Short mmCIF file of C-alpha atoms in Angstrom, two decimals:
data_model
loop_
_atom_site.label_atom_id
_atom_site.label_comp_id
_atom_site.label_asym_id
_atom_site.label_seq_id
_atom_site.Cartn_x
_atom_site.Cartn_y
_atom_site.Cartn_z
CA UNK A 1 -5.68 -58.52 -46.68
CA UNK A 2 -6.92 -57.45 -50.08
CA UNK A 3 -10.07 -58.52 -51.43
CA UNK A 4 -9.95 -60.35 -54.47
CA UNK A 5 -12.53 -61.82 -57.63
CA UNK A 6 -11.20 -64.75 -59.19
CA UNK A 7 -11.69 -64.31 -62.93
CA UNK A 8 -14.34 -66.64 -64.22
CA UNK A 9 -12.99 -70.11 -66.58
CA UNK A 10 -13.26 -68.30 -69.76
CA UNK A 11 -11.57 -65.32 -68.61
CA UNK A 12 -9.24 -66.90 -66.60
CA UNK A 13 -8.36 -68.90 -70.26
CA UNK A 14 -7.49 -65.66 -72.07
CA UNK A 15 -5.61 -64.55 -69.81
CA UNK A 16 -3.60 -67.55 -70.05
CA UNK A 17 -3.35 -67.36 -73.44
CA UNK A 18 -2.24 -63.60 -73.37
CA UNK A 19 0.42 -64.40 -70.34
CA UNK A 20 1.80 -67.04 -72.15
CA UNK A 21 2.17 -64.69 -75.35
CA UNK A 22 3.44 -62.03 -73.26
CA UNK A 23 5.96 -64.26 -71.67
CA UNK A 24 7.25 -65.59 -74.94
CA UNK A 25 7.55 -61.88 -76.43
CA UNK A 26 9.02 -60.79 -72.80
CA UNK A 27 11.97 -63.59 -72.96
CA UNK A 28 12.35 -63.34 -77.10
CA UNK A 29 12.62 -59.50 -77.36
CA UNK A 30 15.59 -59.04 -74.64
CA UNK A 31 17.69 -61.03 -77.13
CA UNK A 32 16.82 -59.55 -80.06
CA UNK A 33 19.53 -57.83 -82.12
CA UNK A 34 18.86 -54.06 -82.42
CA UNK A 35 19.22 -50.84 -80.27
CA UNK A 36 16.46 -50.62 -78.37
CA UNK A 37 16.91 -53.92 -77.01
CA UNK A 38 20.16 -52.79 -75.48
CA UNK A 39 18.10 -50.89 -72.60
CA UNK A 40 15.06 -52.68 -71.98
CA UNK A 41 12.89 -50.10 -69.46
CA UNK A 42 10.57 -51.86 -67.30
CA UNK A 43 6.95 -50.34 -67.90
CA UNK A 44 6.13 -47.44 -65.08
CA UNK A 45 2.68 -46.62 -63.98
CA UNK A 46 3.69 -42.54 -64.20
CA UNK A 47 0.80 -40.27 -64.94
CA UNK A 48 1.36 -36.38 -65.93
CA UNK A 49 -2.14 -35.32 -66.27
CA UNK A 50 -2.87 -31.42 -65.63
CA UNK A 51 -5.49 -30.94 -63.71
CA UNK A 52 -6.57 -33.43 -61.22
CA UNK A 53 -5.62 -31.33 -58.41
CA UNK A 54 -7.23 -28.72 -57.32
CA UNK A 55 -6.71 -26.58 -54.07
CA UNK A 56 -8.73 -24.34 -51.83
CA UNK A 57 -11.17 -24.31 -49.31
CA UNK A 58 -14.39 -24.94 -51.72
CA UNK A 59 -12.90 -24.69 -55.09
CA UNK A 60 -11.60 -28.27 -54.82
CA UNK A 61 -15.51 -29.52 -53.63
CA UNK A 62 -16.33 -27.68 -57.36
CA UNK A 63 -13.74 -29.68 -59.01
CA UNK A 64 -11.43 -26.30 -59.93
CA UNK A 65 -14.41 -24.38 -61.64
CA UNK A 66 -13.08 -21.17 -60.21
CA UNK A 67 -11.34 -19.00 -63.42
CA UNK A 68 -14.86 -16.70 -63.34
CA UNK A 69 -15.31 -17.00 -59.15
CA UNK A 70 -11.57 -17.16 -58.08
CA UNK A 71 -10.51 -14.68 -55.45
CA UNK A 72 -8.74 -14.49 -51.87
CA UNK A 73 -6.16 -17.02 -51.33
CA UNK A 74 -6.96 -19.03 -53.76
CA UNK A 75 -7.05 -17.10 -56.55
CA UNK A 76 -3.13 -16.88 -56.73
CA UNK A 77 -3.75 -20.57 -58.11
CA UNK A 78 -6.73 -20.00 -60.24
CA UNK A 79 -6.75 -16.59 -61.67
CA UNK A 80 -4.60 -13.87 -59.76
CA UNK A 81 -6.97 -11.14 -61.16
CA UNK A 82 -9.38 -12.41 -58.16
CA UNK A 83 -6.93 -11.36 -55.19
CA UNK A 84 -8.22 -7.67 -56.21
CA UNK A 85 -11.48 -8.74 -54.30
CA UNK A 86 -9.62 -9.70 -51.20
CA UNK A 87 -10.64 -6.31 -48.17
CA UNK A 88 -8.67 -7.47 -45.45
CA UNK A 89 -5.66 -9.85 -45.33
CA UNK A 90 -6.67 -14.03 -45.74
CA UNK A 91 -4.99 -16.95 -45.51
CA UNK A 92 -5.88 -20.67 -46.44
CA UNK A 93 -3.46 -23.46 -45.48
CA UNK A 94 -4.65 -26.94 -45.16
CA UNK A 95 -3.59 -30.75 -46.14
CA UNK A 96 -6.57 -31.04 -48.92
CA UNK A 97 -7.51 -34.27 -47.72
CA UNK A 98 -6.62 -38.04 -48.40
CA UNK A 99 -6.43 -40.65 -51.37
CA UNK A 100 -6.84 -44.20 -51.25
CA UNK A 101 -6.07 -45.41 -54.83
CA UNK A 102 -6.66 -48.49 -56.17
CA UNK A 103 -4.98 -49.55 -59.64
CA UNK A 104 -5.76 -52.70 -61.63
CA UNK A 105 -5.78 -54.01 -65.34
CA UNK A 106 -5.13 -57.29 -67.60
CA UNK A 107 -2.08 -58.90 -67.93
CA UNK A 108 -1.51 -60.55 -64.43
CA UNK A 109 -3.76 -62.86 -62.66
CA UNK A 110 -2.48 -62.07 -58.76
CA UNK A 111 -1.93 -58.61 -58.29
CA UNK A 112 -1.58 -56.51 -55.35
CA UNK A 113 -2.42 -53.02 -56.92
CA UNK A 114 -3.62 -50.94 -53.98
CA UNK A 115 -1.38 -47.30 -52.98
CA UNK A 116 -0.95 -46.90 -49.52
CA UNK A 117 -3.83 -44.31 -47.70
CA UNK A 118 -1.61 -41.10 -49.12
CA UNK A 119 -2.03 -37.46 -48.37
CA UNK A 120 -3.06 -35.17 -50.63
CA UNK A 121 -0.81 -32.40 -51.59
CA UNK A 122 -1.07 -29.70 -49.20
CA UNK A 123 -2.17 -26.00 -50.38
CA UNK A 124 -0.77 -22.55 -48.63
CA UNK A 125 -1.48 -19.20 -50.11
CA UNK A 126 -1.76 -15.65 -48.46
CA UNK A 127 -3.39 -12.28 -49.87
CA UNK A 128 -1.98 -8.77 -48.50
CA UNK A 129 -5.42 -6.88 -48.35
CA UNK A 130 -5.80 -3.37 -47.50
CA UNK A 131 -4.71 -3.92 -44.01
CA UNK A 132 -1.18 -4.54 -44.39
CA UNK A 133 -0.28 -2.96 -48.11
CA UNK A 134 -2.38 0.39 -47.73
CA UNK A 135 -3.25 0.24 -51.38
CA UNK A 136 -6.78 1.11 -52.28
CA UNK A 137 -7.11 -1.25 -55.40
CA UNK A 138 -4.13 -3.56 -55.77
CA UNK A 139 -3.72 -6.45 -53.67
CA UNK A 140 -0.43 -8.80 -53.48
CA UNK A 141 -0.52 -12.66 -53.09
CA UNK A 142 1.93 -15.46 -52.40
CA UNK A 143 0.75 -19.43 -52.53
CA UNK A 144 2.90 -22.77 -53.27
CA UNK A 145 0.84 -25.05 -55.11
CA UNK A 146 1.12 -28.54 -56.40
CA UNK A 147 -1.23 -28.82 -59.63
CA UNK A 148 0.39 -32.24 -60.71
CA UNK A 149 0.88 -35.26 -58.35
CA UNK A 150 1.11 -38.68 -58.33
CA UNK A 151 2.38 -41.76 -56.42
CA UNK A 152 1.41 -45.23 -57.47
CA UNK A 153 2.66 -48.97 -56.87
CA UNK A 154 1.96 -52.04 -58.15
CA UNK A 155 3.67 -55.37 -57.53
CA UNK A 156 1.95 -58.23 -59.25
CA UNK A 157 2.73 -61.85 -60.90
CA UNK A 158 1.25 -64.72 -63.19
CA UNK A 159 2.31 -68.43 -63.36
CA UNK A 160 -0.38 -69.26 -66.55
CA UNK A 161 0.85 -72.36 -66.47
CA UNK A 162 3.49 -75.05 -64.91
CA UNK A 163 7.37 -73.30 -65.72
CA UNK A 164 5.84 -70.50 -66.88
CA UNK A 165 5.90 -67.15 -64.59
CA UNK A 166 6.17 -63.15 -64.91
CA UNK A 167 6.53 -60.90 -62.19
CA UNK A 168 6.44 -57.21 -62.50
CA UNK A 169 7.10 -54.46 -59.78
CA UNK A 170 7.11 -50.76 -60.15
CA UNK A 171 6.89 -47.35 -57.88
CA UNK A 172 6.57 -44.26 -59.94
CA UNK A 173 6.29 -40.81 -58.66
CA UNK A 174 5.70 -37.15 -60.38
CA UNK A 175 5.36 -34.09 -58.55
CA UNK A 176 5.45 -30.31 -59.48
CA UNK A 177 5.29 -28.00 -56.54
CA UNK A 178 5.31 -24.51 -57.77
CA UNK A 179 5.61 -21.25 -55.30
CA UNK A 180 3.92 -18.29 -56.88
CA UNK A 181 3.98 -14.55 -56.16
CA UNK A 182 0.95 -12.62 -58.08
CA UNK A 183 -0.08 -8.84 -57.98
CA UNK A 184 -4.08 -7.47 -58.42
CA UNK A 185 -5.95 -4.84 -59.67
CA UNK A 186 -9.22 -3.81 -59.19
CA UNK A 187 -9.40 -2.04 -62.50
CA UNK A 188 -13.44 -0.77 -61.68
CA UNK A 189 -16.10 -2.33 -59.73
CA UNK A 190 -16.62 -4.72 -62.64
CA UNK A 191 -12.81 -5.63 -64.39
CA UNK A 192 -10.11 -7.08 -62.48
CA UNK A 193 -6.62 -7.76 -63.99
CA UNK A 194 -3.83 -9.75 -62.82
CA UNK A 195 -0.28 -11.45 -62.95
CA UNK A 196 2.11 -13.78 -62.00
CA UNK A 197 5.47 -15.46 -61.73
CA UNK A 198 5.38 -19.32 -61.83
CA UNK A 199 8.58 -21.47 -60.50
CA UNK A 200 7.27 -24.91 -61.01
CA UNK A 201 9.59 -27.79 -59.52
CA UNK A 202 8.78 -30.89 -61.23
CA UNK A 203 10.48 -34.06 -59.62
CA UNK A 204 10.43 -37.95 -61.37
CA UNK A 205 11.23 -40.74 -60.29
CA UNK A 206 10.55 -44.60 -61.18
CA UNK A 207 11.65 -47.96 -60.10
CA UNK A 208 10.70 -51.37 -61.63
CA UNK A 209 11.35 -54.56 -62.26
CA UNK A 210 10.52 -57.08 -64.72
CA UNK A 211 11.25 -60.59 -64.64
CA UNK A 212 10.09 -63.62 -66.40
CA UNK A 213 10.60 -67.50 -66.61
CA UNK A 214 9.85 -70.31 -69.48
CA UNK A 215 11.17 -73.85 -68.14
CA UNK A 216 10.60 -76.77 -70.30
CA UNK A 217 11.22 -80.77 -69.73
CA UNK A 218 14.51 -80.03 -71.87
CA UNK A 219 15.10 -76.17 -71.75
CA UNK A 220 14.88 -73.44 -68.96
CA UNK A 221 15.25 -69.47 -69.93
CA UNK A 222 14.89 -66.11 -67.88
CA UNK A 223 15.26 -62.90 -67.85
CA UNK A 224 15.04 -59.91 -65.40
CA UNK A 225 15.12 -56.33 -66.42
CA UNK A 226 15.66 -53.62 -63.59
CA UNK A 227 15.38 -49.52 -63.54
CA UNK A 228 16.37 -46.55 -61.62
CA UNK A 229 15.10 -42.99 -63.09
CA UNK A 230 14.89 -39.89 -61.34
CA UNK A 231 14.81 -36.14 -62.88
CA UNK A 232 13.80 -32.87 -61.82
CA UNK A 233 13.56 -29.60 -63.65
CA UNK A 234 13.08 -25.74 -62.27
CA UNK A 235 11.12 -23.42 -64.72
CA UNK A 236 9.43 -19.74 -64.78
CA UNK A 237 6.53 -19.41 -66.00
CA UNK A 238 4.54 -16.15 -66.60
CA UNK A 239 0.48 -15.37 -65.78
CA UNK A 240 -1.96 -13.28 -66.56
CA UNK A 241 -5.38 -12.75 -65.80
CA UNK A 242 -8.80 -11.04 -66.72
CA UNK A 243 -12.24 -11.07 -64.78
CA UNK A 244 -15.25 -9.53 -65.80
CA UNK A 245 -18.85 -9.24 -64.76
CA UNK A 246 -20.99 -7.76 -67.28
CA UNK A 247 -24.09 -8.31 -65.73
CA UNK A 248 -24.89 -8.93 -61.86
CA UNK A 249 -25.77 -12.95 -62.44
CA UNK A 250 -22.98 -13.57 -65.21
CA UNK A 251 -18.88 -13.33 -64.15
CA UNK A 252 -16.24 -14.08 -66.81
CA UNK A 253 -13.21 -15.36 -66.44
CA UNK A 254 -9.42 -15.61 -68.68
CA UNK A 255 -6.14 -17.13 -67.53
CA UNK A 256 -3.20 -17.03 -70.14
CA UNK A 257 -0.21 -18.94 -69.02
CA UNK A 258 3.24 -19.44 -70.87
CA UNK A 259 4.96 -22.17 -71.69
CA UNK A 260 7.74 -22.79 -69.31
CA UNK A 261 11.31 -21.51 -69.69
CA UNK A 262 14.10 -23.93 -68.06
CA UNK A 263 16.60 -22.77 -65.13
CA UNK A 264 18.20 -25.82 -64.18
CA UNK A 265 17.24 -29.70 -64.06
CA UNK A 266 19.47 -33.02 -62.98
CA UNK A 267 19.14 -36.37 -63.93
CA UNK A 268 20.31 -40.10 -63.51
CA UNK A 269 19.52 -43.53 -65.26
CA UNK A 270 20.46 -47.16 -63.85
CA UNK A 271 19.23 -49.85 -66.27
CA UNK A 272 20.47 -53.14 -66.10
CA UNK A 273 18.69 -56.84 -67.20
CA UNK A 274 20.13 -60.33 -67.48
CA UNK A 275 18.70 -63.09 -69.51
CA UNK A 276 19.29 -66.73 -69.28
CA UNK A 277 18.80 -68.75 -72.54
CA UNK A 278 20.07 -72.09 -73.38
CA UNK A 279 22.97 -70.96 -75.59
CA UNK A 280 24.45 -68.72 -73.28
CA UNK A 281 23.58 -65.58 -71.02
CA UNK A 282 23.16 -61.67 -72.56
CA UNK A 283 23.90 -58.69 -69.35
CA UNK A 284 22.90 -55.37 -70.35
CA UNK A 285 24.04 -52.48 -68.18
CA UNK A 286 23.64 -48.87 -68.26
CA UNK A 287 24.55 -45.89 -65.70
CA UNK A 288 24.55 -42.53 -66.10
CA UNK A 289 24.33 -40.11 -62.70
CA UNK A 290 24.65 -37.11 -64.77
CA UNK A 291 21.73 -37.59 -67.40
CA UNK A 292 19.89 -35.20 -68.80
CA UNK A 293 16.27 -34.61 -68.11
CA UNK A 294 13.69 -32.58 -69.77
CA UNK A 295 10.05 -31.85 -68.80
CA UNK A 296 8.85 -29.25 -70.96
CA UNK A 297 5.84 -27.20 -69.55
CA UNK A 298 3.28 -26.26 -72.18
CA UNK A 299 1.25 -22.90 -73.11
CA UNK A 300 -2.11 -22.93 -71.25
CA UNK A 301 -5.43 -21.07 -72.21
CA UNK A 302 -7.99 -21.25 -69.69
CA UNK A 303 -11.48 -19.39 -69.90
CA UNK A 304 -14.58 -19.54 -67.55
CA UNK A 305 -18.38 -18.48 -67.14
CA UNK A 306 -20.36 -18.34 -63.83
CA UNK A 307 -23.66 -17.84 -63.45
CA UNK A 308 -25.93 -16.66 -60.31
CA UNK A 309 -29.53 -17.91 -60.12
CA UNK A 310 -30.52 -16.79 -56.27
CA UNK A 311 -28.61 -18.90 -53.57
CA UNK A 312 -27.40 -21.03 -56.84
CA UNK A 313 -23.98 -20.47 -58.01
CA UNK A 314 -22.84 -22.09 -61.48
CA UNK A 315 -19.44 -22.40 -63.25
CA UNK A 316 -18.57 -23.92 -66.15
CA UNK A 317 -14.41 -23.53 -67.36
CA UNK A 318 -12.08 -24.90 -70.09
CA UNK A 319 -8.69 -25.46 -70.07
CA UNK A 320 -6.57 -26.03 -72.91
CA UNK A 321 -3.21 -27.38 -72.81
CA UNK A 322 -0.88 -27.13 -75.82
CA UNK A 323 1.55 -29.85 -76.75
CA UNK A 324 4.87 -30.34 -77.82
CA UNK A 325 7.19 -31.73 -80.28
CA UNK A 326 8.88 -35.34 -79.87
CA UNK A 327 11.73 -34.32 -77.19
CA UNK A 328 14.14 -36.72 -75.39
CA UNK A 329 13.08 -37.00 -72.01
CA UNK A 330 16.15 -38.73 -70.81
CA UNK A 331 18.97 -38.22 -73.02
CA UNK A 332 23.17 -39.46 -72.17
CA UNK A 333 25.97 -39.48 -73.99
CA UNK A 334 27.21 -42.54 -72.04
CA UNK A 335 27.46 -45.85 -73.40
CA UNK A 336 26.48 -49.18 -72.00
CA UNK A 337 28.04 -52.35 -71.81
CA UNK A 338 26.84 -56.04 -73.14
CA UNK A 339 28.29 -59.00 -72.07
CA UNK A 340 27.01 -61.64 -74.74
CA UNK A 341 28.58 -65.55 -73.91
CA UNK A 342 25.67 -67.27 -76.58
CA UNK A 343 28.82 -68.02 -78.77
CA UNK A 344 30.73 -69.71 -76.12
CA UNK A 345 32.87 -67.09 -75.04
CA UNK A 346 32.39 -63.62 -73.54
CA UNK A 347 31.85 -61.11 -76.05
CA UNK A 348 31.98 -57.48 -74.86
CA UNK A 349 30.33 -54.41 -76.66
CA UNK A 350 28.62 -51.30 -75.85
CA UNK A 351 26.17 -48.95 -77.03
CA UNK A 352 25.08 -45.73 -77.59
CA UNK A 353 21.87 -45.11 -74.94
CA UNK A 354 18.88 -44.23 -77.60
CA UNK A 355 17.02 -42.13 -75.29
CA UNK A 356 13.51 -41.88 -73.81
CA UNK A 357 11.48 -39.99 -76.09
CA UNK A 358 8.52 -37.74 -75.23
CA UNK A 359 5.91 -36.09 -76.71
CA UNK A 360 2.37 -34.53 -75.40
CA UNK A 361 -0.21 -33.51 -77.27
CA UNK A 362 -2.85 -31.11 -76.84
CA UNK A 363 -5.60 -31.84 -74.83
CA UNK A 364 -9.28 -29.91 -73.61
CA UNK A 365 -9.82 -30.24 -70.60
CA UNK A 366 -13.34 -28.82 -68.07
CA UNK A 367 -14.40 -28.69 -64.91
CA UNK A 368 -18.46 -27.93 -63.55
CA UNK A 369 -18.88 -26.24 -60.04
CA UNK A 370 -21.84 -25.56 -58.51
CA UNK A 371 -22.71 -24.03 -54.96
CA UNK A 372 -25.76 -23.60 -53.23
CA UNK A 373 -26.21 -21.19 -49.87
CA UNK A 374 -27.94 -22.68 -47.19
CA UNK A 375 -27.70 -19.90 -44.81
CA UNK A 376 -24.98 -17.89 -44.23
CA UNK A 377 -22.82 -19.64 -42.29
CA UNK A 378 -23.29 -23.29 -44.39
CA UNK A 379 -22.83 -24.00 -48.40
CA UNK A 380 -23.05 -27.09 -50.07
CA UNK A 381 -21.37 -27.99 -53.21
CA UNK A 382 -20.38 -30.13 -56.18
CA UNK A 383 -18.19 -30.61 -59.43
CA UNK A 384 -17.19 -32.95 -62.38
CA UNK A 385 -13.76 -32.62 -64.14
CA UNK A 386 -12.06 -33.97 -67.15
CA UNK A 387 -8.76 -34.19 -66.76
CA UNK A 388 -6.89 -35.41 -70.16
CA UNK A 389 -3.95 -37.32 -70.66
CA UNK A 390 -0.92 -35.15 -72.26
CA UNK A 391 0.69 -38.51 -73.16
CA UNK A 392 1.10 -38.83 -77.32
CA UNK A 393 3.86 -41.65 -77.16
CA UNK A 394 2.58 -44.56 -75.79
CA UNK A 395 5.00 -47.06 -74.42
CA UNK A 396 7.68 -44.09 -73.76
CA UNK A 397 7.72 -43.93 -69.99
CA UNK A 398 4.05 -42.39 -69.06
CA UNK A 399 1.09 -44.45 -69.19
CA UNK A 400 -2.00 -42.47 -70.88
CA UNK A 401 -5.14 -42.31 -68.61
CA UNK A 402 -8.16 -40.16 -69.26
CA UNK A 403 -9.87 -38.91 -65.80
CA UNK A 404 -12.99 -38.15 -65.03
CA UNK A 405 -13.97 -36.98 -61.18
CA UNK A 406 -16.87 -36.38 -58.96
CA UNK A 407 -16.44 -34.52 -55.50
CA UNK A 408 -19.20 -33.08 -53.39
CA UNK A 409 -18.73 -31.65 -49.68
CA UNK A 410 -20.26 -28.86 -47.37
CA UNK A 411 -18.28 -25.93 -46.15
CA UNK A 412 -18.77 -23.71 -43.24
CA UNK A 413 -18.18 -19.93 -42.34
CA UNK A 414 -17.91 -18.78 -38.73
CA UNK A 415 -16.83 -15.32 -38.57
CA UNK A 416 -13.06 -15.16 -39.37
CA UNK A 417 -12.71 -18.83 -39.82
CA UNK A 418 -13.80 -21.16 -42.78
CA UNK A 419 -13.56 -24.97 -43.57
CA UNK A 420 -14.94 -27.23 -45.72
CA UNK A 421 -15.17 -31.19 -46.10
CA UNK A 422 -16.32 -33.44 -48.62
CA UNK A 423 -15.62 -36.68 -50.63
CA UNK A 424 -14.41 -37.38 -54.08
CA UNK A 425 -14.39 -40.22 -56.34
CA UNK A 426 -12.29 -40.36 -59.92
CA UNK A 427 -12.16 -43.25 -62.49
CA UNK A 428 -9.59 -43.74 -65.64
CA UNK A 429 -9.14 -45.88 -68.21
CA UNK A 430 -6.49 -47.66 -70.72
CA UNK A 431 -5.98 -49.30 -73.69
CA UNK A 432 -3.12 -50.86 -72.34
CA UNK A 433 -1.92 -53.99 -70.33
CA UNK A 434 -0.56 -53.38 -66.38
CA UNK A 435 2.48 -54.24 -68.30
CA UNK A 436 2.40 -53.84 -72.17
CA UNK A 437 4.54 -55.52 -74.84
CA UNK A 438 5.60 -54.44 -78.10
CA UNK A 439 2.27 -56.96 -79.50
CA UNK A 440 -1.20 -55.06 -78.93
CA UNK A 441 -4.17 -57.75 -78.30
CA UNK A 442 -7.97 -57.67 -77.51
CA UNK A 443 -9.29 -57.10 -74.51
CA UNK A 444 -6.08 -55.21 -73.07
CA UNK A 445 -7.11 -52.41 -70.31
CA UNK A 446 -5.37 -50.35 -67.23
CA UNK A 447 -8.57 -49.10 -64.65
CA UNK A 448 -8.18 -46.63 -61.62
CA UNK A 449 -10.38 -45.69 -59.34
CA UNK A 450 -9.23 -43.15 -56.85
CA UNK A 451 -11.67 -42.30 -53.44
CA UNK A 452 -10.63 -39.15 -51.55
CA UNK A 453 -11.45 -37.28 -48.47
CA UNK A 454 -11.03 -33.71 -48.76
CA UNK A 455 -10.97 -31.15 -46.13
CA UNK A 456 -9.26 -27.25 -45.75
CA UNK A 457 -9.32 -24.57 -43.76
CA UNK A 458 -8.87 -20.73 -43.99
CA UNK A 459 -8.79 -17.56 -41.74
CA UNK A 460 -9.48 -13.94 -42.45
CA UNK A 461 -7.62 -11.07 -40.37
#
């Protein structure tokens, strides 16, 4: 059982009154005439954001502050100039921990938005040191990394008031899993250069369902809209990297990466919705197996300072993402079919599928990491991120979400062997109903609070 707060009388009022006008724009707009209204999409709950994963043994307790610090392992995910610093040969594997995320917002009185306890995604990466390559100053590394991923449902309903009743259920996914191979080199004792090749993967997928009801003593009408997306894209992407410590307490740290260049991607669409009205029925169906998807990835500029006051460790790093031009996301050159009997008769047409535009715009992002020795063997530490939304087009597929995060952990060193645990907690929030319509009103919001358990491990040969 979930817990839940029943709104308070005034509350619970305007949300009645915003149901009912929701419902009534819900039920109207499927029969408008006009092109979008021939593939009515179901809201999803997808979120693209950048950078709210970050892996490695302590650099996801500092919340990613590691452009300046970066090196063994992870540093093939944070700035490959840092593998130069790597002796012998390391390796860090580990699940990253869990999430328990919990999703809510206006629009819906009884709502069940609670993920399932999910994994994190899980982080591998290996350095060649000295050991194995033989090479005095240049060091090879290999990771796969998954920077961007999310998994959210929702299923949730209203009846505001006697014949009156909206349900809405969704499960979106994106993922980009991204293997990595990145070269080092300790330039002096003080400037360390690197580079990569990025393949990021970046899978989609999203089903809802939206369905509505408006019975009367004299009239009854209804409507249910369904949708099955899924895309994925493969891209190269090429890194480099600069770190540089001027002074013994001050490191520096730049990451240039490019935007993405497309190898391949697949795609499919099923949209279909029915609505019931008085006069007659309206079926809208669209399929397309062989649509094509496009997920462009940006230009990326990342810089970072870290400072070193005794056992204290500080970083401080900004990453900025650049956007992109209105694209279509989905795109066919399919048709659909209508079936319209409101004049008595069945009356066939079709249409051209619009497309799902997309646009993202640039956004700042930062991250704080601090660490503090305890002895040599135990370190605590801590870090706050910012973690943008890309999303420019509202109502276009993604929902926009700003993050902000908090995690905090100790890790340990024994020898050869390393872990670390901690906790994390991250909140976002909307402007935006769990599912919008067309008609922006006061009080509208989408909240997420996301609690985490985070532990890693690592071993040095």
């Amino acid at each position: 059982m979930r817990p839940r707060v029943a709104p308070s009388r005034r509350a619970r009022h305007r949300l009645r009154r915003s149901l009912a006008r929701w419902l009534m724009l819900f039920l109207v707009g499927t029969t408008s005439a006009g092109r979008a209204q021939d593939v009515p999409i179901p809201p999803s709950v997808l979120l693209p954001n950048y950078d709210r994963v970050q892996p490695g043994l302590i650099e996801a307790l500092e919340a990613g502050a590691f452009i300046a610090r970066a090196r063994n392992a992870p540093a093939v995910a944070y700035n490959p100039a840092g593998i130069s610093l790597s002796e012998r040969t390391s390796l860090n594997a580990s699940t990253q921990g869990y999430w328990l995320t919990v999703l809510g917002g206006s629009g819906f009185e009884h709502a069940s938005p609670v993920s399932n306890f999910a994994s994190m995604p899980s982080f591998l990466g290996i350095v060649l040191g000295r050991d194995l390559v033989g090479w005095e100053k240049v060091r090879l590394g290999f990771a796969v990394v998954t920077p961007v991923h999310w998994d959210q449902s929702v299923i949730a309903t209203t009846e505001p008031a006697p014949g009156q009743r909206a349900s809405y259920s969704v499960h979106s996914s994106i993922s980009t899993t991204t293997p990595t191979v990145s070269v080092g080199w300790a330039l002096s004792p003080s400037v360390r250069l690197g580079a990569s090749i990025e393949f990021p993967y970046t899978s989609l997928s999203d089903q809802g369902q939206l369905s509505g009801e408006l019975t009367t003593a004299s009239t009854s009408q209804g409507s249910i809209r369904n949708v099955t997306l899924g895309g994925s894209t493969l891209d190269v992407v090429g890194v480099v990297g600069a770190q540089w410590q001027p002074l013994r307490w001050l490191q520096l740290g730049l990451v240039f990466r490019s935007p993405g260049l497309k190898i391949l991607s697949t795609g499919s669409l099923d949209i279909e919705s029915l609505t019931t009205l008085p006069s007659g029925t309206r079926h809208t169906y669209f399929s397309d197996r062989d649509a094509r998807f496009e997920y462009r990835t940006p230009m990326e500029v990342s810089l970072g300072a870290a400072f070193e006051v005794g056992r204290m460790q500080f970083e401080v790093d900004l990453r900025w993402h650049d956007g992109t031009h209105t694209y279509p996301l989905f795109s066919s050159t399919e048709q659909g079919r209508v079936v319209d009997t409101s004049s008595g008769a069945p009356v066939v047409s079709s249409f051209d599928f619009p497309g799902v535009p997309y646009r993202a715009r640039p956004v700042l992002n930062g991250s704080v990491g601090a660490h503090f020795t305890l002895t040599q063997a135990v370190n605590l530490s801590a870090g706050v991120y910012l973690d943008q939304s890309p999303v420019d087009l509202l109502g276009q597929g993604f929902r926009r979400v700003d993050l902000i995060g908090f995690r905090t952990g100790v890790g340990l060193q024994l020898g050869p062997f390393g872990a670390s645990v901690g906790i994390g907690w991250e909140y976002g929030k909307a402007t935006d109903d769990l599912a919008p319509d067309a008609a922006q009103s006061q009080r509208e919001e989408l909240t997420l609070n996301t609690f985490s358990v985070l532990f890693s491990v690592s071993y040095k040969f």
